[in-house]
Short mmCIF file of C-alpha atoms and ligand atoms in Angstrom, two decimals:
data_model
loop_
_atom_site.label_atom_id
_atom_site.label_comp_id
_atom_site.label_asym_id
_atom_site.label_seq_id
_atom_site.Cartn_x
_atom_site.Cartn_y
_atom_site.Cartn_z
CA MET A 634 0.03 0.01 -0.04
CA ALA A 635 1.32 3.51 -0.74
CA PRO A 636 2.57 5.27 2.22
CA LEU A 637 0.01 7.77 3.92
CA ARG A 638 0.73 11.38 3.29
CA LEU A 639 -0.78 14.72 3.89
CA GLY A 640 -3.89 14.84 1.42
CA SER A 641 -4.22 11.05 1.10
CA VAL A 642 -7.71 9.71 1.95
CA ALA A 643 -7.71 8.25 5.29
CA PRO A 644 -8.16 4.44 4.83
CA ASP A 645 -11.56 3.29 5.86
CA PHE A 646 -12.00 0.33 8.09
CA SER A 647 -14.56 -1.58 10.50
CA ALA A 648 -13.60 -2.24 14.08
CA GLU A 649 -14.89 -2.83 17.61
CA THR A 650 -14.64 0.07 19.85
CA THR A 651 -15.51 0.70 23.56
CA THR A 652 -18.70 2.64 22.26
CA GLY A 653 -19.67 -0.25 19.68
CA PRO A 654 -18.75 -1.27 16.21
CA ILE A 655 -17.82 1.48 13.68
CA LYS A 656 -17.04 2.08 10.13
CA PHE A 657 -14.53 4.82 10.13
CA HIS A 658 -15.73 6.99 7.50
CA ASP A 659 -19.28 6.87 8.79
CA PHE A 660 -17.97 7.58 12.22
CA ILE A 661 -16.33 10.91 10.94
CA GLY A 662 -19.47 11.90 8.98
CA ASP A 663 -19.25 15.63 8.28
CA SER A 664 -16.96 16.21 11.20
CA TRP A 665 -13.05 16.46 11.47
CA ALA A 666 -11.61 13.55 13.31
CA VAL A 667 -8.45 12.86 15.32
CA LEU A 668 -7.27 9.24 15.22
CA PHE A 669 -4.69 8.71 17.83
CA SER A 670 -2.75 5.41 18.87
CA HIS A 671 -1.24 4.20 22.07
CA PRO A 672 1.12 1.32 22.50
CA ALA A 673 -1.04 -0.84 24.90
CA ASP A 674 -3.54 -0.70 27.68
CA PHE A 675 -2.56 -0.55 31.43
CA THR A 676 0.67 1.64 30.58
CA PRO A 677 1.50 4.81 32.45
CA VAL A 678 2.15 7.39 29.70
CA CYS A 679 -0.89 6.35 27.91
CA THR A 680 -3.04 6.62 31.01
CA THR A 681 -2.17 10.30 31.36
CA GLU A 682 -2.72 10.86 27.51
CA LEU A 683 -6.17 9.45 27.51
CA GLY A 684 -7.18 11.29 30.67
CA GLU A 685 -6.02 14.56 28.99
CA VAL A 686 -8.11 13.93 25.91
CA ALA A 687 -10.99 13.18 28.14
CA LYS A 688 -10.50 16.54 29.87
CA LEU A 689 -10.06 18.32 26.55
CA ALA A 690 -13.27 16.66 24.92
CA PRO A 691 -15.25 19.86 25.00
CA GLN A 692 -12.41 21.75 23.09
CA PHE A 693 -12.36 19.12 20.28
CA ALA A 694 -16.31 19.17 20.25
CA LYS A 695 -16.28 22.98 19.99
CA ARG A 696 -14.07 22.72 16.82
CA GLY A 697 -16.26 20.05 15.30
CA VAL A 698 -13.77 17.24 15.96
CA LYS A 699 -14.46 13.81 17.00
CA VAL A 700 -11.69 12.00 18.64
CA ILE A 701 -11.02 8.28 18.50
CA GLY A 702 -8.13 6.21 20.16
CA LEU A 703 -6.67 2.91 19.60
CA SER A 704 -4.86 0.59 21.63
CA THR A 705 -3.66 -3.10 20.91
CA ASN A 706 -5.81 -4.84 23.47
CA ASP A 707 -9.36 -6.17 23.27
CA LEU A 708 -12.57 -4.72 24.70
CA ALA A 709 -12.50 -6.32 27.93
CA ASP A 710 -9.03 -4.72 28.67
CA HIS A 711 -10.14 -1.38 27.30
CA ASP A 712 -13.27 -1.17 29.50
CA ARG A 713 -11.06 -2.12 32.63
CA TRP A 714 -8.46 0.35 31.74
CA VAL A 715 -11.08 3.05 31.08
CA ASP A 716 -12.10 2.63 34.75
CA ASP A 717 -8.49 3.21 35.88
CA ILE A 718 -8.18 6.34 33.44
CA ASN A 719 -11.23 7.93 34.86
CA GLU A 720 -10.35 7.26 38.35
CA VAL A 721 -6.91 8.66 38.29
CA ASN A 722 -7.58 11.58 36.04
CA ASN A 723 -10.87 12.44 37.53
CA VAL A 724 -12.67 12.26 34.03
CA ASN A 725 -15.51 10.47 32.48
CA LEU A 726 -13.92 9.34 29.10
CA ALA A 727 -16.59 8.97 26.65
CA PHE A 728 -15.01 8.95 23.16
CA PRO A 729 -14.37 5.48 21.47
CA ILE A 730 -11.17 3.44 21.88
CA ILE A 731 -10.59 1.10 19.07
CA ALA A 732 -9.77 -2.61 20.31
CA ASP A 733 -6.99 -3.45 17.64
CA LYS A 734 -5.71 -6.67 19.29
CA ASP A 735 -4.61 -7.99 15.86
CA ARG A 736 -3.01 -4.56 14.86
CA ASP A 737 -5.27 -4.61 11.73
CA VAL A 738 -5.76 -0.72 11.94
CA ALA A 739 -2.33 -0.16 13.26
CA THR A 740 -0.89 -1.91 10.13
CA LEU A 741 -3.39 -0.01 7.69
CA TYR A 742 -2.06 3.24 9.25
CA ASP A 743 1.52 2.26 9.62
CA MET A 744 1.64 2.87 13.32
CA LEU A 745 3.64 -0.14 14.26
CA ASP A 746 7.11 0.62 16.12
CA SER A 747 10.15 -1.10 14.36
CA VAL A 748 11.52 -4.22 16.15
CA GLU A 749 14.90 -2.50 16.33
CA HIS A 750 13.87 0.82 17.52
CA ASP A 751 12.63 0.46 21.10
CA ALA A 752 12.82 -2.84 22.97
CA SER A 753 10.43 -1.61 25.67
CA ASN A 754 7.79 -1.27 22.93
CA VAL A 755 8.24 -4.75 21.51
CA VAL A 756 6.95 -7.89 23.28
CA ASN A 757 7.74 -11.49 22.02
CA GLY A 758 9.24 -9.97 18.84
CA ILE A 759 5.82 -8.35 18.08
CA PRO A 760 6.06 -4.40 17.87
CA PHE A 761 3.41 -2.43 19.53
CA THR A 762 2.04 0.82 18.22
CA VAL A 763 3.94 4.11 18.51
CA ARG A 764 2.03 7.33 19.50
CA SER A 765 0.65 8.35 15.99
CA VAL A 766 -1.93 11.17 15.49
CA PHE A 767 -3.99 11.66 12.22
CA VAL A 768 -5.90 14.73 11.83
CA ILE A 769 -8.58 14.10 9.21
CA ASP A 770 -10.96 16.64 7.53
CA PRO A 771 -14.61 16.11 6.71
CA ALA A 772 -13.47 15.20 3.12
CA LYS A 773 -11.66 12.28 4.79
CA LYS A 774 -8.37 13.60 3.79
CA ILE A 775 -5.37 13.44 6.20
CA ARG A 776 -4.40 16.90 7.06
CA LEU A 777 -1.72 16.32 9.76
CA ILE A 778 0.40 13.43 10.99
CA LEU A 779 2.48 13.18 14.10
CA THR A 780 4.66 10.31 15.35
CA TYR A 781 5.93 10.20 18.86
CA PRO A 782 7.82 7.33 20.56
CA ALA A 783 6.38 5.27 23.29
CA SER A 784 8.35 7.12 25.91
CA CYS A 785 7.03 10.62 24.97
CA GLY A 786 3.38 11.69 25.94
CA ARG A 787 2.09 14.06 23.39
CA ASN A 788 0.98 17.70 23.96
CA PHE A 789 -2.65 17.75 23.13
CA ASP A 790 -2.95 21.60 23.51
CA GLU A 791 -0.53 21.50 20.49
CA ILE A 792 -2.87 19.20 18.49
CA LEU A 793 -5.70 21.73 19.22
CA ARG A 794 -3.52 24.71 18.11
CA ALA A 795 -2.78 22.95 15.02
CA ILE A 796 -6.32 22.08 14.23
CA ASP A 797 -7.21 25.93 14.78
CA SER A 798 -4.47 26.82 12.14
CA LEU A 799 -5.86 24.12 9.73
CA GLN A 800 -9.39 25.19 10.11
CA LEU A 801 -8.36 28.82 10.04
CA SER A 802 -6.31 28.40 6.74
CA ASP A 803 -9.37 26.69 5.06
CA ARG A 804 -11.43 29.72 5.77
CA GLN A 805 -8.71 32.54 4.85
CA PRO A 806 -5.81 32.87 2.70
CA ILE A 807 -3.38 32.56 5.46
CA ALA A 808 -0.63 30.50 6.82
CA THR A 809 0.38 30.68 10.67
CA PRO A 810 3.70 31.64 11.92
CA ALA A 811 6.04 29.78 14.48
CA ASN A 812 4.23 29.42 17.83
CA TRP A 813 1.17 31.07 16.61
CA GLN A 814 -1.85 31.00 19.02
CA PRO A 815 -5.50 31.89 18.18
CA GLY A 816 -5.74 35.60 18.16
CA GLY A 817 -2.32 36.17 16.99
CA GLU A 818 -0.98 37.81 13.82
CA VAL A 819 -1.11 35.41 10.72
CA ILE A 820 0.92 35.40 7.59
CA VAL A 821 -0.51 36.33 4.27
CA HIS A 822 -0.55 33.34 1.86
CA VAL A 823 2.08 33.71 -0.82
CA SER A 824 -0.65 33.41 -3.49
CA VAL A 825 -2.05 36.77 -2.27
CA SER A 826 -0.56 40.12 -3.51
CA THR A 827 0.01 42.72 -0.78
CA GLU A 828 -2.46 45.02 -2.39
CA LYS A 829 -5.19 42.32 -2.33
CA ALA A 830 -4.23 41.27 1.30
CA LYS A 831 -4.91 45.04 2.26
CA GLN A 832 -8.50 44.72 1.03
CA ILE A 833 -9.03 41.55 2.80
CA PHE A 834 -7.34 41.99 6.32
CA PRO A 835 -7.87 44.87 8.76
CA GLU A 836 -4.04 45.47 8.91
CA VAL A 837 -1.24 44.18 6.72
CA ARG A 838 2.50 44.67 7.82
CA GLU A 839 5.30 43.89 5.13
CA ALA A 840 8.35 42.66 6.99
CA LEU A 841 9.92 41.41 3.69
CA PRO A 842 8.34 41.14 0.25
CA TYR A 843 7.60 37.56 0.88
CA LEU A 844 6.65 37.86 4.55
CA ARG A 845 3.57 39.94 5.07
CA PHE A 846 1.84 39.62 8.61
CA ALA A 847 -1.90 40.44 8.86
CA THR A 848 -4.41 40.72 11.81
CA LEU A 849 -7.75 38.98 11.22
CA PRO A 850 -11.20 40.39 11.22
CA VAL A 851 -12.50 40.34 14.98
CA GLU A 852 -14.59 37.16 14.42
CA GLU A 853 -11.71 35.23 13.16
CA GLY A 854 -9.09 36.49 15.46
CA GLU A 855 -11.11 35.62 18.75
CA GLU A 856 -9.35 33.20 21.09
CA GLU A 857 -10.85 29.95 20.24
CA LYS A 858 -10.57 28.34 23.65
C1 BEZ B 891 3.67 4.02 28.53
O1 BEZ B 891 2.55 4.37 28.02
O2 BEZ B 891 4.13 4.48 29.64
C2 BEZ B 891 4.56 3.07 27.70
C3 BEZ B 891 4.02 2.20 26.85
C4 BEZ B 891 4.89 1.31 26.13
C5 BEZ B 891 6.32 1.49 26.20
C6 BEZ B 891 6.84 2.46 27.06
C7 BEZ B 891 5.90 3.31 27.85
#
């Protein structure tokens, strides 16, 4: 299978999840989606990550994003693990977690670690999943891919920030600069002349002929959180 790249259609699949069976494209529907994988149930870093996503669930919902986790255990393990996650993080995890015991979805999305890479993430020669993130848009296109090793928990505020950037750049002819936060200055897209940009944005500041900063109309520049 061709490698998954930005712009690829997210492969469809059927799977058992903690909230019932799904067909992935039907699950996404007209929403955005974040599919994120974990090495295994009952592991410490993953327990903090899933708790964090449960806390941030309203932030994802506000952006029209459905979240769905994946771990390489069965549903019975997932259900017991969710009890631990809820208790230790003081949350009520309600989003689905895919039971990918046979690593079918993990293989489809190339989420498996390499046997040589991290001995702590390989059991009996079988690699577990790494911490993959796929942000998928309503057209089912992959818009962002992250891969973190098992030892490094992800920053889910950064994933929300990146989704804000993606959604904003779908609405406006802009890009976002380093460390951009919602409400901050944006960069006028290279395809837009400075003259045209001055008609679109309230303020345009030309730092270099190819680097034009702009402020957004108030309704776009508002803090999203
Ligand atoms: C963890 O979630 O803590 C973890 C999982 C697999 C390997 C290493 C760490």
